[in-house]
């Protein structure tokens, strides 16, 4: 029996249906139970395979209803063709009526439990989990449930301070002030979700939440965090910018330094464990986490365990962005169907009394306790009505294909959005984008990468700079680097970042803007932008940190020595970290980066590469929306055909997991009439 199932899985690996690691997991299961039921081993293998796609669990009925479609989902056309030798074999499993047999096999298996012992798999709620993912999901759900049950029913007592923080808006904006509502609700319980698109004032609101909480308790211990170093740096900058609008007496009490979640929790080298956990919680009264959509299930479970029950936890992010790279879609699950959920009459009455905002209780909407501590910001200051970027993002987010098409093709012209139709990103196009010459549209939005590359001197002599002047210079360089960015949906192929980075290097070298021969053995050269791809605790660099390679004068050797400069927002005395390239073993060039890796960043001008969806199964509405909203001022969308972009907008992804169902089920309230 074991030979039969392993032979079947070997064929599936050869046909690129599953991964070798999934077949290895099947072998592990058979070691634990050599007489294991084929259905259990296959289901465990598929659960492992689904994890690789970001799913938390397996619904066996999905597989039994359409096994070919189930396994082909997310495959490119080439991969689907590779499946042909085993297609009939896969198809033979199609029989949804056999679900009861599979469930009986799960219940009888020594490999599967309901979460009560050390089995490698857990079957719960009709879904099969790897045991650790089931535990992570339960931890997150239980900790949130505990927090939202601690709502303070007493009347709001800081109305005067709230009015000082939110004077009348000029010019007035129609509808309730959701920033003000969120700030009041932050005082009401131990948990709050603040979601909204770019420019809706999430950080502005967070600063006012902290100011209001500090007015009640001046000695609060506050921690600020984000999933990546880049996101933490942006949060630090945003907090500092938002503080300028507050009185100095309040301003000095609000922390400005944000850390990564790994740094906050105290990562232990070469383990998945953290120094802070349920038995050694964080020393904090308020924890604010930005870019929460980037947080995977495992990291969210660790965070929830480490935040003490007495502390407030505020999750901030855009629910419509891409989910985390690793398994789970926590923010999306927590905010699922948010537009169809509403505030109860009790919450509405409390909000009106606290804020003076005219609110209506939910009518005909689902009402759950989690929704009572969730606020969605709707009005974007960055993307006003004249912004094509904002209009396109909204159209994509709502699945409004005719409107998105009109904006892209110029039927509804906006000067900040440009569509380029091309069979592939050719050299002339890359020239036009990356150094602003010979634009296909006979215009240039920006100077591309030329802008920062021309700022790099032949050599940097540190003795020629005061520390303050050097800090200003590095800031200017990294700000200029963020003025333009090529983003792609994929890693490989002509539209992928691997190919694009090599070709952009060649084009920039041909223009005399870089010299890759500076160190041909190592591949380092002045002007090379790099991203850290794995946390390096010795260097203090986190996954997602972006640095620039610069030529310094080595005074001892009397020659140029390359160094990589990274921002170090946590250290105000030395706000930059300068590292020898040889010490950076886990980095990649980022003239072009994936949309996934761009999360938590913004750029002046984004060139978004969108290949044919049939060759790029990762393309989805969320990915396109995320790519669009990385642009602040200019957006160039490049694709083979605008109709294919339309089909991408129709492709909305949802990862398997029961977190949203668990919480909305556990916290369901009586619907409002």
mmCIF file of N, CA and C in Angstrom, residues 236-290:
data_model
loop_
_atom_site.group_PDB
_atom_site.id
_atom_site.type_symbol
_atom_site.label_atom_id
_atom_site.label_comp_id
_atom_site.label_asym_id
_atom_site.label_seq_id
_atom_site.Cartn_x
_atom_site.Cartn_y
_atom_site.Cartn_z
ATOM 1 N N UNK A 236 7.839 54.953 11.197
ATOM 2 C CA UNK A 236 8.573 55.949 11.971
ATOM 3 C C UNK A 236 8.462 57.323 11.324
ATOM 4 N N UNK A 237 8.691 57.372 10.017
ATOM 5 C CA UNK A 237 8.619 58.654 9.304
ATOM 6 C C UNK A 237 7.204 59.232 9.354
ATOM 7 N N UNK A 238 6.195 58.385 9.175
ATOM 8 C CA UNK A 238 4.813 58.855 9.170
ATOM 9 C C UNK A 238 4.392 59.377 10.534
ATOM 10 N N UNK A 239 4.813 58.665 11.583
ATOM 11 C CA UNK A 239 4.484 59.105 12.937
ATOM 12 C C UNK A 239 5.101 60.481 13.197
ATOM 13 N N UNK A 240 6.363 60.641 12.807
ATOM 14 C CA UNK A 240 7.048 61.910 13.032
ATOM 15 C C UNK A 240 6.364 63.039 12.266
ATOM 16 N N UNK A 241 5.911 62.736 11.054
ATOM 17 C CA UNK A 241 5.213 63.748 10.272
ATOM 18 C C UNK A 241 3.875 64.133 10.874
ATOM 19 N N UNK A 242 3.149 63.148 11.395
ATOM 20 C CA UNK A 242 1.830 63.412 11.964
ATOM 21 C C UNK A 242 1.915 64.146 13.294
ATOM 22 N N UNK A 243 3.034 63.989 14.002
ATOM 23 C CA UNK A 243 3.185 64.643 15.300
ATOM 24 C C UNK A 243 3.236 66.164 15.189
ATOM 25 N N UNK A 244 3.645 66.661 14.026
ATOM 26 C CA UNK A 244 3.825 68.106 13.858
ATOM 27 C C UNK A 244 2.524 68.871 14.078
ATOM 28 N N UNK A 245 1.407 68.199 13.918
ATOM 29 C CA UNK A 245 0.112 68.882 14.049
ATOM 30 C C UNK A 245 -0.415 68.873 15.486
ATOM 31 N N UNK A 246 0.364 68.278 16.422
ATOM 32 C CA UNK A 246 -0.083 68.185 17.816
ATOM 33 C C UNK A 246 0.676 69.179 18.688
ATOM 34 N N UNK A 247 0.083 69.595 19.811
ATOM 35 C CA UNK A 247 0.799 70.455 20.763
ATOM 36 C C UNK A 247 2.057 69.751 21.276
ATOM 37 N N UNK A 248 3.095 70.529 21.568
ATOM 38 C CA UNK A 248 4.374 69.953 21.987
ATOM 39 C C UNK A 248 4.239 69.141 23.265
ATOM 40 N N UNK A 249 3.340 69.548 24.159
ATOM 41 C CA UNK A 249 3.176 68.830 25.420
ATOM 42 C C UNK A 249 2.721 67.393 25.204
ATOM 43 N N UNK A 250 1.934 67.164 24.147
ATOM 44 C CA UNK A 250 1.485 65.807 23.806
ATOM 45 C C UNK A 250 2.531 65.113 22.949
ATOM 46 N N UNK A 251 3.116 65.883 22.044
ATOM 47 C CA UNK A 251 4.043 65.334 21.050
ATOM 48 C C UNK A 251 5.196 64.587 21.708
ATOM 49 N N UNK A 252 5.751 65.152 22.777
ATOM 50 C CA UNK A 252 6.939 64.570 23.386
ATOM 51 C C UNK A 252 6.660 63.241 24.076
ATOM 52 N N UNK A 253 5.395 62.927 24.323
ATOM 53 C CA UNK A 253 5.055 61.677 25.007
ATOM 54 C C UNK A 253 4.846 60.507 24.042
ATOM 55 N N UNK A 254 4.670 60.809 22.761
ATOM 56 C CA UNK A 254 4.366 59.761 21.789
ATOM 57 C C UNK A 254 5.658 59.237 21.173
ATOM 58 N N UNK A 255 5.903 57.933 21.247
ATOM 59 C CA UNK A 255 7.142 57.385 20.674
ATOM 60 C C UNK A 255 7.125 57.486 19.151
ATOM 61 N N UNK A 256 8.297 57.599 18.583
ATOM 62 C CA UNK A 256 8.399 57.688 17.120
ATOM 63 C C UNK A 256 9.145 56.502 16.524
ATOM 64 N N UNK A 257 9.843 55.740 17.330
ATOM 65 C CA UNK A 257 10.636 54.634 16.804
ATOM 66 C C UNK A 257 9.786 53.377 16.667
ATOM 67 N N UNK A 258 9.710 52.868 15.451
ATOM 68 C CA UNK A 258 9.014 51.602 15.202
ATOM 69 C C UNK A 258 10.044 50.513 14.939
ATOM 70 N N UNK A 259 9.748 49.312 15.355
ATOM 71 C CA UNK A 259 10.635 48.171 15.111
ATOM 72 C C UNK A 259 9.891 47.127 14.296
ATOM 73 N N UNK A 260 10.628 46.165 13.792
ATOM 74 C CA UNK A 260 9.964 45.039 13.161
ATOM 75 C C UNK A 260 9.335 44.166 14.249
ATOM 76 N N UNK A 261 8.351 43.372 13.853
ATOM 77 C CA UNK A 261 7.712 42.477 14.830
ATOM 78 C C UNK A 261 8.731 41.496 15.395
ATOM 79 N N UNK A 262 9.642 41.022 14.522
ATOM 80 C CA UNK A 262 10.684 40.104 15.007
ATOM 81 C C UNK A 262 11.541 40.765 16.080
ATOM 82 N N UNK A 263 11.917 42.027 15.849
ATOM 83 C CA UNK A 263 12.719 42.735 16.852
ATOM 84 C C UNK A 263 11.913 42.975 18.119
ATOM 85 N N UNK A 264 10.655 43.328 17.962
ATOM 86 C CA UNK A 264 9.801 43.594 19.112
ATOM 87 C C UNK A 264 9.659 42.351 19.985
ATOM 88 N N UNK A 265 9.444 41.208 19.349
ATOM 89 C CA UNK A 265 9.219 39.972 20.100
ATOM 90 C C UNK A 265 10.518 39.337 20.580
ATOM 91 N N UNK A 266 11.652 39.753 20.000
ATOM 92 C CA UNK A 266 12.938 39.206 20.410
ATOM 93 C C UNK A 266 13.216 37.856 19.777
ATOM 94 N N UNK A 267 13.511 37.870 18.472
ATOM 95 C CA UNK A 267 13.773 36.618 17.761
ATOM 96 C C UNK A 267 14.974 35.890 18.353
ATOM 97 N N UNK A 268 14.860 34.576 18.395
ATOM 98 C CA UNK A 268 15.979 33.753 18.832
ATOM 99 C C UNK A 268 16.636 33.147 17.605
ATOM 100 N N UNK A 269 17.923 33.342 17.496
ATOM 101 C CA UNK A 269 18.666 32.955 16.302
ATOM 102 C C UNK A 269 18.480 31.475 15.977
ATOM 103 N N UNK A 270 18.229 31.224 14.678
ATOM 104 C CA UNK A 270 18.114 29.864 14.139
ATOM 105 C C UNK A 270 16.965 29.060 14.744
ATOM 106 N N UNK A 271 15.950 29.755 15.280
ATOM 107 C CA UNK A 271 14.751 29.070 15.762
ATOM 108 C C UNK A 271 13.529 29.858 15.312
ATOM 109 N N UNK A 272 12.364 29.274 15.501
ATOM 110 C CA UNK A 272 11.106 29.974 15.228
ATOM 111 C C UNK A 272 10.533 30.564 16.509
ATOM 112 N N UNK A 273 11.334 30.531 17.575
ATOM 113 C CA UNK A 273 10.868 30.967 18.882
ATOM 114 C C UNK A 273 11.231 32.429 19.137
ATOM 115 N N UNK A 274 10.497 33.039 20.078
ATOM 116 C CA UNK A 274 10.751 34.427 20.454
ATOM 117 C C UNK A 274 10.966 34.519 21.966
ATOM 118 N N UNK A 275 11.678 35.567 22.353
ATOM 119 C CA UNK A 275 11.950 35.789 23.777
ATOM 120 C C UNK A 275 10.680 36.157 24.522
ATOM 121 N N UNK A 276 9.787 36.886 23.849
ATOM 122 C CA UNK A 276 8.526 37.282 24.465
ATOM 123 C C UNK A 276 7.405 36.353 23.989
ATOM 124 N N UNK A 277 6.629 35.890 24.936
ATOM 125 C CA UNK A 277 5.526 34.969 24.650
ATOM 126 C C UNK A 277 4.541 35.076 25.805
ATOM 127 N N UNK A 278 3.607 34.145 25.890
ATOM 128 C CA UNK A 278 2.552 34.246 26.910
ATOM 129 C C UNK A 278 3.118 34.242 28.325
ATOM 130 N N UNK A 279 4.218 33.503 28.546
ATOM 131 C CA UNK A 279 4.793 33.423 29.894
ATOM 132 C C UNK A 279 5.796 34.547 30.170
ATOM 133 N N UNK A 280 6.215 35.234 29.117
ATOM 134 C CA UNK A 280 7.121 36.381 29.259
ATOM 135 C C UNK A 280 6.637 37.481 28.310
ATOM 136 N N UNK A 281 5.516 38.103 28.634
ATOM 137 C CA UNK A 281 4.896 39.039 27.689
ATOM 138 C C UNK A 281 5.693 40.327 27.527
ATOM 139 N N UNK A 282 5.333 41.066 26.504
ATOM 140 C CA UNK A 282 5.934 42.366 26.244
ATOM 141 C C UNK A 282 5.649 43.327 27.396
ATOM 142 N N UNK A 283 6.568 44.234 27.635
ATOM 143 C CA UNK A 283 6.362 45.267 28.644
ATOM 144 C C UNK A 283 5.692 46.454 27.949
ATOM 145 N N UNK A 284 4.396 46.389 27.837
ATOM 146 C CA UNK A 284 3.671 47.403 27.072
ATOM 147 C C UNK A 284 2.242 47.525 27.573
ATOM 148 N N UNK A 285 1.719 48.734 27.411
ATOM 149 C CA UNK A 285 0.308 49.005 27.695
ATOM 150 C C UNK A 285 -0.493 49.194 26.416
ATOM 151 N N UNK A 286 0.205 49.612 25.349
ATOM 152 C CA UNK A 286 -0.416 49.779 24.034
ATOM 153 C C UNK A 286 0.559 49.269 22.986
ATOM 154 N N UNK A 287 0.084 48.411 22.088
ATOM 155 C CA UNK A 287 0.901 47.912 20.978
ATOM 156 C C UNK A 287 0.182 48.252 19.672
ATOM 157 N N UNK A 288 0.876 48.964 18.804
ATOM 158 C CA UNK A 288 0.333 49.346 17.500
ATOM 159 C C UNK A 288 1.130 48.631 16.422
ATOM 160 N N UNK A 289 0.447 47.910 15.544
ATOM 161 C CA UNK A 289 1.098 47.181 14.458
ATOM 162 C C UNK A 289 0.572 47.710 13.126
ATOM 163 N N UNK A 290 1.468 48.258 12.315
ATOM 164 C CA UNK A 290 1.105 48.785 11.001
ATOM 165 C C UNK A 290 1.313 47.710 9.935
#
